[in-house]
CSV table of C-alpha atoms in Angstrom, one decimal:
chain,number,residue,atom,x,y,z
A,1,MET,CA,48.1,-112.3,7.7
A,2,LEU,CA,47.9,-111.6,4.0
A,3,PRO,CA,47.8,-107.9,3.0
A,4,LEU,CA,44.3,-107.1,1.7
A,5,LEU,CA,43.9,-105.0,-1.4
A,6,ASP,CA,40.6,-103.0,-1.4
A,7,LYS,CA,38.5,-103.7,-4.5
A,8,TYR,CA,35.0,-102.5,-5.0
A,9,HIS,CA,32.3,-103.8,-7.4
A,10,ASP,CA,31.3,-101.2,-10.1
A,11,THR,CA,27.9,-100.4,-8.4
A,12,MET,CA,25.7,-101.8,-5.7
A,13,TYR,CA,22.4,-100.9,-7.5
A,14,ASN,CA,20.3,-103.0,-9.8
A,15,ILE,CA,19.8,-101.9,-13.4
A,16,SER,CA,16.5,-100.2,-12.9
A,17,THR,CA,17.8,-98.2,-9.9
A,18,GLU,CA,20.9,-97.2,-11.9
A,19,ASN,CA,18.6,-95.7,-14.5
A,20,VAL,CA,16.7,-93.8,-11.8
A,21,ILE,CA,20.0,-92.4,-10.4
A,22,ARG,CA,21.1,-91.2,-13.9
A,23,ASN,CA,17.7,-89.5,-14.5
A,24,ILE,CA,18.6,-86.3,-12.6
A,25,PRO,CA,19.3,-82.7,-13.8
A,26,THR,CA,22.9,-81.8,-14.5
A,27,ILE,CA,24.9,-80.8,-11.4
A,28,ASN,CA,28.2,-79.0,-11.9
A,29,GLY,CA,31.2,-81.3,-11.4
A,30,ILE,CA,29.0,-84.5,-11.2
A,31,ASP,CA,29.1,-87.0,-14.0
A,32,LYS,CA,25.5,-88.4,-14.1
A,33,GLU,CA,26.6,-91.5,-16.0
A,34,ARG,CA,29.1,-92.4,-13.3
A,35,LEU,CA,26.9,-91.3,-10.4
A,36,PRO,CA,25.8,-94.9,-9.4
A,37,GLN,CA,29.5,-95.8,-9.2
A,38,LEU,CA,30.3,-92.6,-7.2
A,39,LEU,CA,27.6,-93.3,-4.6
A,40,THR,CA,28.7,-96.9,-4.3
A,41,GLN,CA,32.4,-95.9,-3.8
A,42,LYS,CA,31.5,-93.4,-1.1
A,43,TYR,CA,29.3,-96.0,0.7
A,44,ALA,CA,32.1,-98.6,0.5
A,45,ARG,CA,34.7,-96.0,1.7
A,46,ILE,CA,32.5,-95.1,4.7
A,47,ILE,CA,31.8,-98.7,5.7
A,48,SER,CA,35.5,-99.7,5.2
A,49,LEU,CA,36.7,-96.9,7.5
A,50,LYS,CA,34.1,-97.5,10.1
A,51,THR,CA,34.8,-101.3,10.1
A,52,ARG,CA,38.5,-100.8,10.4
A,53,TYR,CA,37.9,-98.3,13.3
A,54,GLU,CA,35.6,-100.7,15.1
A,55,ALA,CA,38.2,-103.5,14.7
A,56,GLY,CA,40.8,-101.2,16.3
A,57,VAL,CA,42.9,-101.1,13.1
A,58,ILE,CA,42.7,-97.3,12.7
A,59,GLN,CA,41.7,-94.2,14.7
A,60,PHE,CA,38.6,-93.1,12.9
A,61,ASN,CA,38.3,-89.4,12.1
A,62,ASN,CA,35.5,-87.8,10.2
A,63,GLU,CA,38.1,-85.5,8.7
A,64,GLU,CA,39.1,-88.4,6.4
A,65,LEU,CA,35.6,-88.2,4.9
A,66,LYS,CA,35.3,-84.4,4.8
A,67,SER,CA,35.6,-84.1,1.1
A,68,ASP,CA,33.1,-86.9,0.6
A,69,TRP,CA,30.6,-85.1,2.9
A,70,GLN,CA,31.0,-81.8,1.0
A,71,GLU,CA,30.4,-83.5,-2.4
A,72,LEU,CA,27.4,-85.3,-1.1
A,73,ASN,CA,26.1,-82.1,0.5
A,74,THR,CA,26.4,-80.3,-2.9
A,75,ILE,CA,24.4,-83.1,-4.6
A,76,ALA,CA,21.7,-83.1,-1.9
A,77,ASN,CA,21.2,-79.4,-1.6
A,78,THR,CA,21.0,-78.9,-5.3
A,79,LEU,CA,18.5,-81.6,-5.8
A,80,GLU,CA,16.4,-80.5,-2.9
A,81,LEU,CA,16.2,-77.1,-4.4
A,82,TYR,CA,14.8,-78.6,-7.6
A,83,LEU,CA,12.2,-80.4,-5.5
A,84,ILE,CA,10.9,-77.6,-3.3
A,85,ALA,CA,11.1,-75.1,-6.2
A,86,ASP,CA,9.0,-77.6,-8.3
A,87,LYS,CA,11.4,-77.2,-11.2
A,88,THR,CA,10.3,-80.4,-12.9
A,89,GLU,CA,6.9,-81.7,-13.9
A,90,ALA,CA,7.9,-85.2,-14.9
A,91,THR,CA,7.1,-87.7,-12.2
A,92,GLU,CA,10.0,-90.0,-13.1
A,93,GLU,CA,12.5,-87.2,-13.0
A,94,LYS,CA,11.1,-86.0,-9.7
A,95,GLU,CA,11.5,-89.5,-8.2
A,96,SER,CA,15.0,-89.7,-9.5
A,97,ILE,CA,15.9,-86.3,-7.9
A,98,ALA,CA,14.5,-87.4,-4.6
A,99,TYR,CA,16.2,-90.8,-4.6
A,100,VAL,CA,19.7,-89.4,-5.3
A,101,ALA,CA,19.2,-86.7,-2.6
A,102,ALA,CA,17.9,-89.3,-0.2
A,103,VAL,CA,21.0,-91.6,-0.8
A,104,SER,CA,23.3,-88.6,-0.4
A,105,ARG,CA,21.7,-87.6,2.9
A,106,LYS,CA,21.8,-91.1,4.2
A,107,LEU,CA,25.6,-91.3,3.4
A,108,MET,CA,26.1,-88.0,5.1
A,109,SER,CA,24.3,-89.2,8.2
A,110,MET,CA,26.6,-92.3,8.2
A,111,ILE,CA,29.6,-90.0,8.2
A,112,GLN,CA,28.1,-87.9,11.0
A,113,LYS,CA,26.8,-90.8,13.0
A,114,GLY,CA,26.1,-89.7,16.6
A,115,GLU,CA,24.2,-86.7,15.5
A,116,ASN,CA,21.1,-86.4,17.8
A,117,LEU,CA,17.7,-86.2,16.3
A,118,ASP,CA,17.0,-83.6,19.0
A,119,ASP,CA,19.1,-81.2,16.8
A,120,LEU,CA,15.9,-80.7,14.7
A,121,SER,CA,15.0,-77.0,14.9
A,122,LEU,CA,13.1,-74.4,13.1
A,123,TYR,CA,16.3,-73.7,11.1
A,124,PHE,CA,17.8,-77.2,10.8
A,125,VAL,CA,16.6,-80.7,9.7
A,126,PRO,CA,18.9,-83.7,10.5
A,127,GLU,CA,20.2,-85.8,7.7
A,128,ASP,CA,18.3,-89.0,8.8
A,129,LEU,CA,15.0,-87.2,8.8
A,130,LEU,CA,15.6,-85.7,5.4
A,131,SER,CA,16.7,-89.0,4.0
A,132,ALA,CA,13.6,-90.8,5.2
A,133,ILE,CA,11.2,-88.2,3.7
A,134,LEU,CA,13.2,-88.0,0.4
A,135,PHE,CA,13.0,-91.8,0.1
A,136,ILE,CA,9.2,-91.6,0.4
A,137,ILE,CA,9.1,-88.9,-2.3
A,138,SER,CA,11.2,-91.2,-4.5
A,139,GLY,CA,8.7,-94.0,-4.0
A,140,ASN,CA,11.3,-96.3,-2.3
A,141,LEU,CA,9.5,-97.1,0.9
A,142,PRO,CA,11.7,-100.0,2.0
A,143,ASP,CA,14.7,-97.6,2.0
A,144,ALA,CA,12.7,-95.0,4.0
A,145,GLN,CA,11.8,-97.8,6.5
A,146,GLU,CA,15.4,-98.7,7.0
A,147,VAL,CA,16.3,-95.1,7.8
A,148,ALA,CA,13.3,-94.6,10.1
A,149,ASP,CA,14.1,-97.8,12.0
A,150,ASN,CA,17.3,-96.1,13.2
A,151,PHE,CA,15.6,-92.9,14.6
A,152,ASP,CA,16.9,-92.3,18.1
A,153,ILE,CA,13.5,-91.1,19.3
A,154,VAL,CA,14.0,-92.1,23.0
A,155,ASN,CA,16.5,-89.3,23.6
A,156,ILE,CA,14.3,-86.5,22.2
A,157,ALA,CA,13.4,-84.2,25.1
A,158,ASP,CA,10.6,-82.0,23.7
A,159,HIS,CA,7.2,-83.7,23.8
A,160,TYR,CA,5.8,-82.3,20.6
A,161,LYS,CA,9.0,-82.9,18.6
A,162,LYS,CA,9.1,-86.5,19.9
A,163,MET,CA,5.5,-87.0,18.9
A,164,PHE,CA,6.2,-85.6,15.4
A,165,TYR,CA,9.1,-88.1,15.0
A,166,ILE,CA,6.9,-91.0,16.3
A,167,ALA,CA,4.2,-90.1,13.8
A,168,ILE,CA,6.7,-89.9,10.9
A,169,GLN,CA,8.3,-93.2,11.9
A,170,ARG,CA,5.0,-95.0,12.1
A,171,LEU,CA,3.7,-93.4,8.9
A,172,ILE,CA,6.7,-94.8,7.1
A,173,LYS,CA,6.5,-98.2,8.7
A,174,GLY,CA,2.8,-98.5,7.9
A,175,LYS,CA,1.5,-98.4,11.5
A,176,LEU,CA,-1.2,-95.9,10.6
A,177,GLY,CA,-3.8,-96.8,13.2
A,178,SER,CA,-1.4,-96.1,16.1
A,179,VAL,CA,-1.0,-92.5,14.8
A,180,VAL,CA,-4.7,-91.8,14.0
A,181,TYR,CA,-5.8,-92.2,17.6
A,182,ILE,CA,-3.0,-90.3,19.4
A,183,LYS,CA,-4.1,-87.3,21.3
A,184,LEU,CA,-1.5,-84.6,22.2
A,185,LYS,CA,-1.5,-82.7,25.4
A,186,GLU,CA,-2.5,-79.1,25.4
A,187,LEU,CA,0.2,-76.5,24.8
A,188,ASP,CA,1.4,-74.6,27.9
A,189,ARG,CA,0.6,-71.0,27.3
A,190,GLN,CA,2.7,-69.9,30.3
A,191,ILE,CA,6.1,-70.8,28.7
A,192,ASP,CA,8.4,-68.4,26.8
A,193,ILE,CA,6.9,-67.1,23.6
A,194,TRP,CA,9.8,-68.5,21.4
A,195,GLU,CA,9.4,-72.0,23.0
A,196,TYR,CA,5.7,-71.8,22.6
A,197,ALA,CA,6.0,-70.9,18.9
A,198,THR,CA,8.5,-73.7,18.4
A,199,GLN,CA,6.2,-76.3,20.0
A,200,LEU,CA,3.3,-75.0,18.0
A,201,VAL,CA,5.2,-75.8,14.7
A,202,TRP,CA,6.0,-79.4,15.9
A,203,ARG,CA,2.4,-79.9,17.0
A,204,GLU,CA,1.0,-78.7,13.6
A,205,LEU,CA,3.4,-80.9,11.7
A,206,PHE,CA,2.2,-83.8,13.9
A,207,TYR,CA,-1.4,-83.1,13.0
A,208,GLY,CA,-0.5,-83.0,9.3
A,209,VAL,CA,1.1,-86.4,9.5
A,210,GLN,CA,-1.9,-87.7,11.6
A,211,GLN,CA,-4.4,-86.5,8.9
A,212,LEU,CA,-2.3,-88.2,6.2
A,213,CYS,CA,-2.3,-91.5,8.2
A,214,ASP,CA,-6.1,-91.3,8.5
A,215,ARG,CA,-6.4,-90.7,4.7
A,216,LEU,CA,-4.2,-93.7,3.9
A,217,LEU,CA,-5.9,-96.0,6.4
A,218,ASN,CA,-9.6,-95.1,5.9
A,219,GLY,CA,-9.7,-93.4,2.5
A,220,THR,CA,-10.9,-90.1,4.0
A,221,ALA,CA,-10.8,-86.9,2.0
A,222,TYR,CA,-7.4,-85.2,2.4
A,223,GLN,CA,-5.6,-82.0,1.2
A,224,ASN,CA,-2.2,-80.6,2.1
A,225,GLU,CA,-3.7,-77.6,4.1
A,226,GLN,CA,-2.0,-78.5,7.3
A,227,PHE,CA,1.4,-78.5,5.8
A,228,LEU,CA,0.6,-75.3,3.8
A,229,ARG,CA,-0.3,-73.7,7.1
A,230,ILE,CA,3.2,-74.5,8.4
A,231,GLU,CA,4.6,-72.6,5.5
A,232,GLU,CA,2.5,-69.6,6.5
A,233,LEU,CA,3.4,-69.9,10.2
A,234,SER,CA,7.1,-70.1,9.3
A,235,SER,CA,7.4,-67.0,7.2
A,236,GLU,CA,6.9,-63.3,8.1
A,237,SER,CA,7.4,-60.3,5.8
A,238,LEU,CA,9.6,-57.6,7.1
A,239,ASN,CA,9.1,-53.9,6.7
A,240,TYR,CA,11.9,-53.2,4.3
A,241,ASP,CA,13.1,-54.3,0.8
A,242,HIS,CA,10.6,-57.1,0.6
A,243,TYR,CA,12.7,-59.3,2.8
A,244,LYS,CA,11.2,-62.2,4.9
A,245,ASP,CA,12.2,-63.7,8.2
A,246,ILE,CA,11.7,-67.5,7.7
A,247,PHE,CA,12.1,-70.7,9.6
A,248,ASP,CA,13.8,-72.4,6.8
A,249,GLY,CA,14.0,-75.8,8.5
A,250,ALA,CA,10.2,-75.8,9.1
A,251,ILE,CA,9.5,-74.6,5.6
A,252,LEU,CA,11.7,-77.3,4.1
A,253,LEU,CA,9.9,-80.0,6.1
A,254,SER,CA,6.4,-78.7,5.1
A,255,LYS,CA,7.3,-78.6,1.4
A,256,LEU,CA,8.9,-82.1,1.4
A,257,LEU,CA,6.0,-83.6,3.4
A,258,GLN,CA,3.6,-82.2,0.8
A,259,LEU,CA,5.5,-84.1,-1.8
A,260,ALA,CA,5.7,-87.2,0.4
A,261,ALA,CA,1.9,-87.1,1.0
A,262,ASN,CA,1.3,-87.1,-2.8
A,263,GLN,CA,3.6,-90.0,-3.3
A,264,LEU,CA,2.1,-92.1,-0.5
A,265,SER,CA,-1.4,-91.4,-1.9
A,266,HIS,CA,-0.2,-92.8,-5.2
A,267,HIS,CA,1.1,-95.9,-3.4
A,268,ALA,CA,-1.9,-96.3,-1.1
A,269,LEU,CA,-3.5,-99.8,-1.0
A,270,ILE,CA,-6.8,-98.1,0.0
A,271,ASP,CA,-7.1,-96.6,-3.5
A,272,ILE,CA,-6.9,-99.8,-5.5
A,273,PRO,CA,-10.1,-99.9,-7.7
A,274,SER,CA,-12.2,-103.0,-7.2
A,275,PRO,CA,-11.5,-105.8,-9.7
A,276,GLN,CA,-14.1,-106.6,-12.3
A,277,GLY,CA,-16.9,-108.7,-10.9
A,278,VAL,CA,-16.2,-107.7,-7.3
A,279,LEU,CA,-18.7,-105.4,-5.4
A,280,ARG,CA,-17.0,-102.1,-4.5
A,281,GLU,CA,-18.4,-102.3,-0.9
A,282,ASP,CA,-17.0,-105.8,-0.4
A,283,TRP,CA,-13.6,-104.8,-1.8
A,284,MET,CA,-13.3,-101.7,0.4
A,285,GLN,CA,-14.2,-103.7,3.5
A,286,VAL,CA,-11.4,-106.1,2.7
A,287,ILE,CA,-8.9,-103.5,1.7
A,288,ARG,CA,-9.4,-101.4,4.8
A,289,ARG,CA,-8.6,-104.4,7.0
A,290,GLN,CA,-5.5,-105.2,4.9
A,291,ALA,CA,-4.4,-101.5,5.0
A,292,SER,CA,-4.2,-101.7,8.8
A,293,ILE,CA,-1.3,-104.2,8.3
A,294,ARG,CA,0.3,-103.4,5.0
A,295,PRO,CA,-1.0,-100.0,3.6
A,296,TYR,CA,1.4,-99.4,0.8
A,297,LEU,CA,2.1,-100.8,-2.7
A,298,TRP,CA,5.4,-100.7,-4.5
A,299,ASP,CA,5.8,-99.5,-8.0
A,300,ASN,CA,6.0,-103.1,-9.3
A,301,HIS,CA,2.7,-103.9,-7.6
A,302,ILE,CA,1.1,-100.9,-9.1
A,303,GLU,CA,2.4,-101.9,-12.6
A,304,GLY,CA,0.8,-105.4,-12.1
A,305,ILE,CA,-2.6,-103.9,-10.9
A,306,ASN,CA,-2.6,-101.5,-13.9
A,307,LYS,CA,-2.1,-104.4,-16.2
A,308,GLY,CA,-5.2,-106.1,-14.7
A,309,ILE,CA,-3.8,-108.9,-12.7
A,310,LEU,CA,-6.6,-108.7,-10.1
A,311,ASN,CA,-9.3,-109.1,-12.7
A,312,PRO,CA,-10.9,-112.5,-13.4
A,313,GLY,CA,-9.7,-113.9,-16.8
A,314,ILE,CA,-6.2,-112.6,-16.4
A,315,SER,CA,-3.3,-115.0,-15.7
A,316,SER,CA,0.2,-114.0,-14.8
A,317,ILE,CA,3.8,-115.0,-14.6
A,318,ILE,CA,5.6,-113.1,-11.8
A,319,THR,CA,9.4,-113.3,-11.8
A,320,PHE,CA,10.3,-110.4,-9.5
A,321,PRO,CA,13.6,-110.8,-7.6
A,322,THR,CA,13.6,-112.4,-4.2
A,323,GLY,CA,12.0,-110.0,-1.7
A,324,ALA,CA,10.5,-107.7,-4.3
A,325,GLY,CA,6.9,-108.3,-3.3
A,326,LYS,CA,5.6,-111.3,-5.3
A,327,THR,CA,3.5,-112.4,-2.3
A,328,THR,CA,1.7,-109.1,-2.0
A,329,LEU,CA,0.2,-109.3,-5.6
A,330,THR,CA,-0.5,-113.0,-5.1
A,331,GLU,CA,-2.5,-112.3,-1.9
A,332,LEU,CA,-4.5,-109.6,-3.6
A,333,LYS,CA,-5.3,-111.9,-6.5
A,334,ILE,CA,-6.4,-114.6,-4.0
A,335,VAL,CA,-8.7,-112.1,-2.2
A,336,SER,CA,-10.2,-111.0,-5.5
A,337,THR,CA,-10.8,-114.6,-6.5
A,338,LEU,CA,-12.5,-115.4,-3.2
A,339,LEU,CA,-14.8,-112.3,-3.5
A,340,CYS,CA,-15.8,-113.7,-6.9
A,341,ASN,CA,-17.0,-116.8,-5.0
A,342,LYS,CA,-14.3,-119.0,-6.6
A,343,ARG,CA,-11.9,-121.4,-5.0
A,344,ILE,CA,-8.1,-121.6,-5.1
A,345,VAL,CA,-5.5,-124.3,-5.6
A,346,TYR,CA,-2.1,-123.2,-4.2
A,347,LEU,CA,0.8,-125.4,-5.3
A,348,VAL,CA,4.1,-125.4,-3.3
A,349,PRO,CA,7.2,-127.6,-4.0
A,350,THR,CA,7.6,-129.0,-0.4
A,351,HIS,CA,5.6,-129.9,2.6
A,352,ALA,CA,7.7,-127.5,4.7
A,353,LEU,CA,6.7,-124.6,2.5
A,354,GLU,CA,3.1,-125.9,2.6
A,355,TYR,CA,3.0,-125.3,6.3
A,356,GLN,CA,4.4,-121.8,5.9
A,357,VAL,CA,1.9,-120.9,3.2
A,358,ASN,CA,-0.9,-122.3,5.2
A,359,LEU,CA,0.1,-120.0,8.1
A,360,ASN,CA,0.4,-116.9,5.9
A,361,LEU,CA,-2.9,-117.5,4.2
A,362,GLN,CA,-4.5,-118.1,7.6
A,363,ARG,CA,-3.4,-114.7,8.7
A,364,LEU,CA,-4.5,-113.1,5.5
A,365,VAL,CA,-8.0,-114.6,5.6
A,366,ASP,CA,-8.4,-113.9,9.3
A,367,ARG,CA,-8.0,-110.2,8.4
A,368,VAL,CA,-10.3,-110.2,5.4
A,369,ILE,CA,-12.8,-113.0,5.6
A,370,PRO,CA,-15.0,-113.7,8.6
A,371,ILE,CA,-15.5,-117.5,8.4
A,372,VAL,CA,-12.4,-119.7,8.6
A,373,GLY,CA,-12.2,-123.4,9.2
A,374,ASN,CA,-9.9,-126.3,8.9
A,375,VAL,CA,-10.8,-129.7,7.5
A,376,ASP,CA,-8.6,-132.8,7.0
A,377,GLY,CA,-5.4,-130.9,7.6
A,378,GLU,CA,-5.9,-128.7,4.6
A,379,PHE,CA,-6.3,-124.9,4.8
A,380,VAL,CA,-9.9,-124.1,4.6
A,381,MET,CA,-11.8,-120.8,4.3
A,382,THR,CA,-15.5,-121.5,3.7
A,383,ASN,CA,-19.1,-120.5,4.0
A,384,ASP,CA,-19.9,-124.2,3.8
A,385,GLU,CA,-17.8,-126.6,5.9
A,386,ASP,CA,-18.0,-129.3,3.3
A,387,GLU,CA,-16.3,-127.2,0.7
A,388,GLU,CA,-12.6,-126.3,0.8
A,389,GLN,CA,-12.0,-122.8,-0.5
A,390,ILE,CA,-8.2,-122.7,-0.5
A,391,MET,CA,-6.3,-125.9,-1.0
A,392,VAL,CA,-2.5,-125.8,-0.4
A,393,MET,CA,-0.7,-128.9,-1.6
A,394,THR,CA,2.4,-130.2,-3.3
A,395,PRO,CA,2.2,-131.0,-7.0
A,396,GLU,CA,2.4,-134.7,-6.2
A,397,HIS,CA,-0.6,-134.4,-3.8
A,398,CYS,CA,-2.5,-132.4,-6.4
A,399,LEU,CA,-1.7,-134.9,-9.1
A,400,THR,CA,-3.2,-137.6,-6.9
A,401,VAL,CA,-6.3,-135.5,-6.4
A,402,THR,CA,-6.8,-135.0,-10.2
A,403,ARG,CA,-6.7,-138.8,-10.7
A,404,THR,CA,-8.7,-140.0,-7.7
A,405,THR,CA,-11.1,-137.2,-6.6
A,406,PRO,CA,-11.3,-134.6,-9.4
A,407,LYS,CA,-14.6,-133.3,-7.9
A,408,LYS,CA,-12.5,-131.6,-5.3
A,409,LEU,CA,-11.4,-129.1,-8.0
A,410,GLU,CA,-14.8,-127.9,-8.9
A,411,ASN,CA,-15.4,-124.2,-9.0
A,412,VAL,CA,-11.6,-123.4,-8.8
A,413,GLY,CA,-11.0,-120.0,-10.2
A,414,LEU,CA,-7.3,-119.6,-9.5
A,415,VAL,CA,-4.3,-121.9,-9.6
A,416,VAL,CA,-1.1,-120.5,-7.9
A,417,PHE,CA,2.2,-122.3,-8.5
A,418,ASP,CA,4.8,-121.0,-6.1
A,419,GLU,CA,8.5,-121.7,-7.1
A,420,PHE,CA,7.2,-122.9,-10.5
A,421,HIS,CA,10.8,-123.3,-11.8
A,422,LEU,CA,10.2,-126.8,-10.4
A,423,ILE,CA,8.9,-127.8,-13.8
A,424,HIS,CA,12.3,-127.4,-15.3
A,425,GLY,CA,14.2,-130.6,-15.6
A,426,ASP,CA,14.9,-133.6,-17.8
A,427,ALA,CA,13.2,-136.9,-18.2
A,428,LYS,CA,15.1,-138.3,-15.2
A,429,ASP,CA,13.8,-135.6,-12.9
A,430,THR,CA,10.5,-137.3,-11.7
A,431,ARG,CA,9.4,-134.3,-9.7
A,432,ALA,CA,9.8,-131.9,-12.7
A,433,VAL,CA,7.9,-134.4,-14.9
A,434,ASP,CA,5.1,-134.8,-12.4
A,435,ALA,CA,4.8,-131.0,-12.0
A,436,MET,CA,4.6,-130.6,-15.8
A,437,ILE,CA,2.1,-133.3,-16.2
A,438,LEU,CA,0.0,-131.7,-13.4
A,439,ILE,CA,0.0,-128.3,-15.1
A,440,THR,CA,-1.2,-129.8,-18.4
A,441,MET,CA,-3.9,-131.8,-16.6
A,442,LEU,CA,-5.1,-128.7,-14.7
A,443,LEU,CA,-5.2,-126.6,-17.9
A,444,ASP,CA,-7.5,-129.3,-19.3
A,445,LEU,CA,-9.6,-129.8,-16.1
A,446,LEU,CA,-9.9,-126.1,-15.3
A,447,PRO,CA,-10.1,-124.3,-18.6
A,448,SER,CA,-11.8,-121.2,-17.1
A,449,ALA,CA,-9.4,-120.8,-14.1
A,450,ASP,CA,-6.7,-118.1,-13.9
A,451,TYR,CA,-3.1,-119.2,-13.4
A,452,CYS,CA,-0.5,-117.4,-11.4
A,453,PHE,CA,3.1,-118.7,-11.6
A,454,ILE,CA,5.7,-117.3,-9.2
A,455,SER,CA,9.5,-117.7,-9.3
A,456,ALA,CA,12.5,-115.5,-8.9
A,457,MET,CA,14.6,-118.0,-10.9
A,458,VAL,CA,13.1,-117.9,-14.3
A,459,GLN,CA,14.4,-116.0,-17.3
A,460,ASN,CA,12.1,-117.1,-20.1
A,461,GLY,CA,8.9,-115.7,-18.5
A,462,GLN,CA,7.6,-114.3,-21.7
A,463,GLU,CA,7.7,-117.7,-23.4
A,464,ILE,CA,5.7,-119.2,-20.5
A,465,ALA,CA,3.2,-116.4,-20.5
A,466,GLU,CA,2.6,-116.9,-24.2
A,467,TRP,CA,2.2,-120.7,-23.6
A,468,ILE,CA,-0.4,-120.1,-20.9
A,469,GLN,CA,-2.2,-117.5,-23.0
A,470,THR,CA,-2.3,-120.0,-25.9
A,471,MET,CA,-3.6,-122.8,-23.6
A,472,THR,CA,-6.3,-120.8,-21.9
A,473,GLY,CA,-7.3,-118.5,-24.8
A,474,ARG,CA,-7.1,-115.5,-22.4
A,475,ASP,CA,-4.6,-112.9,-21.5
A,476,CYS,CA,-1.5,-113.9,-19.5
A,477,ILE,CA,0.7,-111.0,-18.4
A,478,LEU,CA,4.4,-111.1,-17.6
A,479,LEU,CA,5.6,-109.1,-14.5
A,480,ASP,CA,9.4,-109.2,-14.6
A,481,ASN,CA,10.4,-105.8,-13.2
A,482,PRO,CA,14.1,-106.2,-12.1
A,483,TRP,CA,13.8,-103.7,-9.2
A,484,LYS,CA,14.4,-105.0,-5.7
A,485,PRO,CA,14.0,-103.2,-2.4
A,486,THR,CA,17.6,-103.7,-1.3
A,487,SER,CA,21.0,-102.5,-2.6
A,488,GLN,CA,23.7,-105.1,-2.6
A,489,LEU,CA,27.4,-104.2,-2.7
A,490,GLN,CA,29.3,-107.0,-4.4
A,491,GLY,CA,33.0,-107.3,-4.8
A,492,CYS,CA,36.0,-109.5,-4.7
A,493,LEU,CA,39.0,-109.8,-2.5
A,494,LEU,CA,42.4,-109.6,-4.2
A,495,TYR,CA,45.6,-110.8,-2.5
A,496,ASN,CA,49.1,-110.3,-3.6
A,497,LYS,CA,50.3,-113.4,-5.5
A,498,THR,CA,53.7,-113.4,-3.7
A,499,ALA,CA,52.0,-113.3,-0.3
A,500,ILE,CA,49.9,-116.3,-1.3
A,501,GLU,CA,53.0,-118.2,-2.4
A,502,HIS,CA,54.8,-117.5,0.9
A,503,LEU,CA,51.7,-118.7,2.7
A,504,GLU,CA,51.7,-121.9,0.7
A,505,ASP,CA,55.4,-122.4,1.5
A,506,ASP,CA,54.6,-122.0,5.3
A,507,ILE,CA,51.8,-124.6,5.0
A,508,ARG,CA,54.0,-127.1,3.3
A,509,GLN,CA,56.7,-126.7,5.9
A,510,THR,CA,54.3,-127.3,8.7
């Protein structure tokens, strides 16, 4: 076997996340400019050691990572103090602080894997739980979900502590309804006073999370009183020198959950204002149903909504990376268009994708529109069975429709082109030519429609947005945020040249 030389890529974070990481206060001994590289190297080191241990190559010992753990602990503790002391007013800096602290806690939990969530006490909060809540505060819900998925809830003995964990996990995963309707059993007043007080804290924390779930699902009025009450219950003044006896674990949880509640409210689907021309009552009815499945927006979604993507008369070019939520914005635009009593043409490059889009839209409309039908194999959502409301088709099919039965395109208010990089090609690429001809024909046939072009493989989005804007005479916004919900560690494997030459000699001899 060739000797393998470890070599790590500079950083596993995309550019926007690197900027978030660097936007923290100064910490003694930590170079902020190199912090993305530092976190990447520690992650790679942990994974490398664990992988070699699992393969039986080495005897794994956490002592090998002791200095890493201590450095991460310094980072996390310092940044958490900034958060709970509310030392910064700037939202972006606060999110950066929370994100770096969350990553640090996550790496610490990887080093200490095997730590039981039942270690949660009034004085101690496990790394996994801290990491998940801190990721929420940072606005990075996918990272929080990844951590929450690994909660070992089954092995938690205490009922109220377990229910608190279940509530936190479901809050993060967006399963809000399953928390709102939970009823806890009554506290046993016959137990030891210390055990009673401990269970009371977990119960009150559960109720705080439950109230938050109700607010995010139904838009009910909400304040942080429940978590503030935990702070009061967890602190008692002593009779000398102004000292206090505190449950620092419970207080830390209550303060972080207050920040998490504020962040989740900022990302709540339920709070999207109704688009122009859509009745508020109709919009809220739709959004409440949608929030039961997918209650949160990401920052790139909020950016698009703030730019007006849901309003009629606004076209868009969406070039988010793969997995960064293009479908969420597209679905909301579709719902907005339907509620304006307009129809949709949804273009997909292949028949296979046509089937998948049909399935996804069927699920969407089942949640938000009461009348669904299916005519002639095309997806239909109608109040009139003779009128197709959403038509999913390939460009070739749509091109045929424009030439043979253009009346089918009457009252279309939105044209969605999924994977629109298909239009790129030369004169020999007939599919690209057909797709380009179709777009120009649709712009002529449907001058008042909005256009939504989606692709993760386009770099000149601004040029295309300006072209659409020129052709329609209305605004076309570009959404090209490079953020993506996953970190990717890239690298290369380097082998000793002499070893390769020896291997080549062996191959030739055989």
